[in-house]
Coordinates of C-alpha atoms and ligand atoms in Angstrom, one line a residue:
M1 CA -31.9 -21.0 -23.7
L2 CA -30.4 -22.3 -26.9
N3 CA -32.8 -23.4 -29.6
P4 CA -32.1 -26.7 -31.2
S5 CA -30.8 -26.0 -34.7
P6 CA -33.6 -25.9 -37.3
E7 CA -33.8 -28.7 -39.8
H8 CA -31.9 -27.5 -42.9
I9 CA -31.6 -28.9 -46.4
I10 CA -28.8 -26.6 -47.4
K11 CA -26.6 -24.6 -45.2
I12 CA -23.9 -22.3 -46.6
D13 CA -21.4 -20.7 -44.3
R14 CA -19.0 -17.9 -45.4
L15 CA -18.8 -18.9 -49.0
S16 CA -16.5 -17.0 -51.3
K17 CA -15.8 -17.6 -54.9
Q18 CA -13.4 -16.0 -57.4
F19 CA -13.1 -16.2 -61.1
D20 CA -9.7 -15.2 -62.4
G21 CA -8.8 -13.4 -59.2
I22 CA -12.0 -11.4 -59.1
E23 CA -14.4 -12.1 -56.2
V24 CA -17.9 -12.9 -57.5
L25 CA -19.3 -14.2 -54.2
R26 CA -18.2 -12.9 -50.9
D27 CA -18.9 -14.3 -47.5
I28 CA -22.3 -15.7 -48.3
N29 CA -24.4 -17.2 -45.4
L30 CA -27.7 -18.9 -46.2
T31 CA -29.8 -21.6 -44.6
I32 CA -32.6 -23.3 -46.5
K33 CA -35.0 -25.3 -44.4
K34 CA -37.0 -28.2 -45.5
G35 CA -40.1 -27.2 -47.4
E36 CA -38.9 -23.6 -47.9
V37 CA -39.0 -21.7 -51.2
V38 CA -36.1 -19.3 -51.3
S39 CA -36.0 -16.7 -54.1
I40 CA -32.7 -15.2 -55.2
L41 CA -32.9 -11.8 -56.8
G42 CA -30.3 -9.4 -58.1
S43 CA -29.2 -7.7 -61.3
S44 CA -27.4 -9.5 -64.0
G45 CA -23.8 -10.5 -63.1
S46 CA -24.5 -10.2 -59.3
G47 CA -23.5 -13.9 -58.8
K48 CA -26.9 -15.6 -58.6
S49 CA -26.1 -18.5 -61.0
T50 CA -22.7 -19.0 -59.4
L51 CA -24.2 -19.2 -56.0
L52 CA -26.7 -21.8 -57.2
R53 CA -23.9 -23.7 -59.0
C54 CA -21.8 -23.8 -55.8
M55 CA -24.7 -25.5 -54.0
N56 CA -24.2 -28.7 -56.1
W57 CA -20.5 -28.1 -56.6
L58 CA -20.7 -27.3 -60.3
E59 CA -18.5 -24.4 -59.2
Q60 CA -15.9 -24.8 -56.5
P61 CA -15.6 -21.9 -54.1
E62 CA -12.3 -21.0 -52.6
R63 CA -13.8 -20.7 -49.2
G64 CA -16.8 -21.7 -47.2
V65 CA -18.7 -24.7 -46.0
I66 CA -21.7 -26.2 -47.8
Y67 CA -24.0 -28.7 -46.1
L68 CA -26.6 -30.9 -47.8
G69 CA -28.4 -32.1 -44.8
E70 CA -25.8 -33.5 -42.5
D71 CA -23.4 -34.1 -45.4
R72 CA -20.6 -31.7 -46.5
I73 CA -20.4 -31.2 -50.3
D74 CA -17.3 -29.0 -50.1
K75 CA -15.0 -31.6 -48.6
N76 CA -14.8 -34.7 -46.5
P77 CA -14.4 -33.3 -43.0
L78 CA -12.7 -36.5 -41.8
T79 CA -10.0 -36.5 -44.4
N80 CA -10.1 -32.8 -45.1
K81 CA -10.0 -33.7 -48.8
P82 CA -12.4 -33.0 -51.7
L83 CA -15.1 -35.6 -52.2
K84 CA -14.4 -38.5 -54.5
H85 CA -16.2 -38.5 -57.8
K86 CA -18.6 -41.2 -56.6
E87 CA -19.4 -39.5 -53.3
L88 CA -20.1 -36.2 -55.1
A89 CA -22.3 -38.0 -57.7
K90 CA -24.3 -39.6 -54.8
L91 CA -24.9 -36.2 -53.2
R92 CA -25.8 -34.6 -56.5
E93 CA -28.6 -37.2 -57.0
R94 CA -30.2 -35.5 -54.0
I95 CA -30.2 -32.1 -55.7
G96 CA -32.4 -31.3 -58.8
M97 CA -31.5 -28.6 -61.2
V98 CA -33.7 -26.8 -63.7
F99 CA -32.1 -24.4 -66.2
Q100 CA -33.3 -21.5 -68.2
S101 CA -32.5 -23.5 -71.4
F102 CA -34.3 -26.7 -70.4
N103 CA -31.4 -29.0 -71.4
L104 CA -33.7 -31.8 -72.7
W105 CA -32.2 -34.6 -74.9
P106 CA -33.4 -33.7 -78.4
H107 CA -33.1 -37.4 -79.6
L108 CA -35.3 -38.7 -76.8
T109 CA -39.1 -38.4 -76.4
V110 CA -40.7 -36.6 -73.5
L111 CA -41.2 -39.9 -71.7
Q112 CA -37.7 -41.1 -72.4
N113 CA -36.2 -37.8 -71.2
V114 CA -37.9 -38.3 -67.8
M115 CA -37.0 -42.0 -67.7
E116 CA -33.3 -41.5 -68.6
S117 CA -31.8 -40.8 -65.2
L118 CA -34.0 -43.2 -63.5
V119 CA -32.7 -46.0 -65.7
H120 CA -29.1 -45.0 -66.1
V121 CA -28.3 -43.3 -62.8
K122 CA -30.7 -45.0 -60.4
K123 CA -30.5 -48.3 -62.3
M124 CA -34.2 -48.7 -62.2
A125 CA -36.0 -51.3 -64.3
K126 CA -37.7 -49.7 -67.3
A127 CA -41.2 -50.6 -66.3
E128 CA -40.8 -49.0 -62.9
A129 CA -39.1 -45.9 -64.4
R130 CA -41.9 -45.5 -66.9
T131 CA -44.6 -45.6 -64.1
I132 CA -42.7 -42.9 -62.2
A133 CA -42.1 -40.8 -65.3
E134 CA -45.8 -41.0 -66.4
K135 CA -46.8 -39.9 -62.9
Q136 CA -44.5 -36.9 -62.8
L137 CA -45.5 -35.9 -66.3
E138 CA -49.1 -36.0 -65.3
K139 CA -48.3 -33.7 -62.4
V140 CA -46.9 -31.0 -64.7
G141 CA -49.8 -31.5 -67.2
M142 CA -47.8 -33.2 -70.0
S143 CA -49.4 -36.6 -70.1
H144 CA -50.7 -35.8 -73.6
K145 CA -47.2 -35.5 -75.1
L146 CA -45.4 -38.6 -73.8
N147 CA -44.1 -39.8 -77.2
V148 CA -43.4 -36.4 -78.7
Y149 CA -39.8 -35.1 -79.2
P150 CA -38.8 -31.8 -77.5
N151 CA -38.5 -29.8 -80.7
M152 CA -42.3 -30.2 -81.1
L153 CA -43.0 -28.5 -77.8
S154 CA -43.4 -24.9 -76.8
G155 CA -40.9 -23.5 -74.3
G156 CA -43.3 -23.7 -71.5
Q157 CA -44.0 -27.4 -72.3
K158 CA -40.3 -28.1 -72.5
Q159 CA -39.7 -26.5 -69.1
R160 CA -42.6 -28.5 -67.6
V161 CA -40.9 -31.7 -68.9
A162 CA -37.6 -30.6 -67.4
I163 CA -39.3 -30.1 -64.1
A164 CA -40.9 -33.5 -64.3
R165 CA -37.5 -35.0 -65.1
S166 CA -36.1 -33.4 -62.0
L167 CA -39.0 -34.5 -59.8
A168 CA -38.7 -38.1 -60.9
M169 CA -35.4 -38.3 -59.1
E170 CA -37.0 -37.4 -55.8
P171 CA -34.5 -34.7 -55.0
E172 CA -34.4 -33.1 -51.5
V173 CA -34.2 -29.7 -53.1
I174 CA -34.6 -28.3 -56.6
L175 CA -32.5 -25.4 -57.8
F176 CA -34.1 -23.3 -60.5
D177 CA -31.9 -20.9 -62.5
E178 CA -34.2 -18.4 -64.2
P179 CA -36.7 -21.1 -65.2
T180 CA -38.9 -18.7 -67.1
S181 CA -36.4 -16.2 -68.5
A182 CA -36.2 -17.9 -72.0
L183 CA -40.0 -18.1 -72.4
D184 CA -42.4 -16.0 -74.3
P185 CA -44.4 -13.9 -71.9
E186 CA -47.6 -15.9 -72.4
L187 CA -45.9 -19.1 -71.5
V188 CA -44.4 -17.9 -68.2
E189 CA -47.5 -18.5 -66.2
E190 CA -47.9 -22.2 -66.9
V191 CA -44.4 -22.9 -65.5
L192 CA -44.9 -20.6 -62.5
T193 CA -48.2 -22.4 -61.7
V194 CA -46.4 -25.7 -61.7
M195 CA -43.8 -24.3 -59.4
Q196 CA -46.4 -22.9 -57.1
T197 CA -48.1 -26.3 -56.9
L198 CA -44.8 -27.9 -55.9
S199 CA -44.3 -25.3 -53.2
K200 CA -47.7 -26.2 -51.8
E201 CA -46.8 -29.8 -51.8
G202 CA -43.8 -29.0 -49.6
Y203 CA -40.9 -29.3 -52.1
T204 CA -37.8 -27.4 -51.1
M205 CA -36.9 -25.0 -53.8
V206 CA -34.2 -22.3 -54.5
V207 CA -35.3 -20.1 -57.4
V208 CA -33.2 -17.5 -59.2
T209 CA -35.9 -15.4 -60.8
H210 CA -36.9 -12.0 -62.1
E211 CA -40.6 -12.8 -61.5
M212 CA -41.3 -10.4 -58.6
E213 CA -44.9 -11.5 -58.2
F214 CA -43.9 -15.1 -57.9
A215 CA -41.2 -14.3 -55.4
R216 CA -43.6 -12.3 -53.3
M217 CA -46.4 -14.8 -53.4
V218 CA -44.6 -18.1 -53.2
S219 CA -41.3 -17.5 -51.3
D220 CA -40.6 -18.0 -47.6
Q221 CA -37.3 -16.0 -47.9
V222 CA -36.2 -13.6 -50.5
V223 CA -32.5 -12.8 -50.8
F224 CA -30.8 -10.1 -52.8
L225 CA -27.3 -10.3 -54.3
E226 CA -25.4 -7.2 -55.2
K227 CA -21.9 -7.7 -56.7
G228 CA -21.5 -11.0 -55.0
I229 CA -22.6 -9.8 -51.6
L230 CA -25.9 -10.9 -50.0
I231 CA -27.2 -7.5 -49.0
E232 CA -30.8 -8.4 -48.0
K233 CA -32.5 -11.5 -46.6
S234 CA -36.0 -11.2 -45.5
D235 CA -39.5 -12.6 -45.6
P236 CA -41.3 -11.5 -48.8
E237 CA -43.6 -9.1 -47.0
K238 CA -40.7 -7.1 -45.6
F239 CA -38.6 -7.5 -48.7
F240 CA -41.2 -6.0 -51.0
T241 CA -42.6 -3.3 -48.8
N242 CA -39.9 -2.2 -46.4
P243 CA -36.4 -3.6 -47.2
D244 CA -33.5 -2.4 -45.1
S245 CA -31.1 -1.9 -48.0
P246 CA -31.3 1.3 -50.1
R247 CA -30.1 -0.7 -53.1
V248 CA -33.1 -3.1 -52.8
R249 CA -35.4 -0.1 -52.4
Q250 CA -33.9 1.3 -55.6
F251 CA -34.2 -2.1 -57.4
L252 CA -37.9 -2.3 -56.4
N253 CA -38.6 1.4 -57.1
I254 CA -39.7 2.1 -53.6
S255 CA -39.4 5.8 -52.9
E256 CA -37.6 6.9 -49.8
Ligands
ADP301 P1 -25.9 -13.8 -62.5 O1 -26.4 -15.2 -62.6 O2 -26.4 -13.1 -61.3 O3 -26.2 -13.0 -63.7 P2 -23.3 -15.0 -62.6 O4 -23.2 -15.9 -61.3 O5 -23.5 -15.7 -63.8 O6 -24.3 -13.8 -62.3 O7 -21.9 -14.2 -62.7 C1 -21.3 -13.5 -61.7 C2 -20.0 -12.9 -62.2 O8 -19.1 -14.0 -62.4 C3 -20.1 -12.2 -63.4 O9 -19.2 -11.1 -63.4 C4 -19.7 -13.2 -64.5 O10 -19.1 -12.5 -65.6 C5 -18.6 -14.0 -63.7 N1 -18.5 -15.4 -64.2 C6 -19.5 -16.3 -64.1 N2 -19.1 -17.5 -64.6 C7 -17.8 -17.3 -64.9 C8 -16.8 -18.2 -65.5 N3 -17.1 -19.5 -65.7 N4 -15.6 -17.7 -65.7 C9 -15.3 -16.4 -65.4 N5 -16.2 -15.5 -64.9 C10 -17.4 -16.0 -64.7
MG302 MG1 -27.5 -16.2 -64.0

């Protein structure tokens, strides 16, 4: 008997991407279900960021189908044409992104950074945007810094503000690209703790990370990219104790 298809937030079918004629992603298939945390691991240059950026069409792959829920982000299936700017912008509102480098506006306070997209993209009244921003900043433990400018914050605090800014838009999924890689070691934990809380609250998250402990404890799926090919996709228990791929065993230092 056929199972009904599981509810997915993102579904990627046979995605391939080249830069200057060199294939950096090949034939990627990946389904991310509602409420799942998916960790993407792999060495530098393996295509992790590019895969994440394809998910919200910041990079355009040559081949493949990308669904956000029922909607296609790679093209309009009725006209067979790329999405119009407005259609794409609408879809992107449903996808949050958190970067290694925070990307906060330096000339805006913490509160203003979180309110910015609510007011200018969602066209929300300022008072309403402020209420939402304050709530999200409280969630990430930043209520005491509302009127401070980013340059007065530690890296961990900046990243928590960036996460609050993303949450405020109520995205269906948040893409994290090495959210703790730019942080001093003692600041990594506070960001991972916030992300773990989000996972418990049921947020759908795709996380490119080198934090193995986080990937193991928090993920529902772990995927491993090697030279643009997805060579392992397992639940964390299998991934970290008994992966199929010799390359992953080597990466994790598991003896044969
Ligand atoms: P990762 O995030 O796993 O370190 P990336 O997705 O950034 O890997 O890069 C994958 C490959 O694509 C690398 O070889 C990188 O040099 C190349 N690449 C990434 N972005 C571009 C670009 N804009 N133009 C040309 N090559 C790129
Ligand atoms: Mg990267």
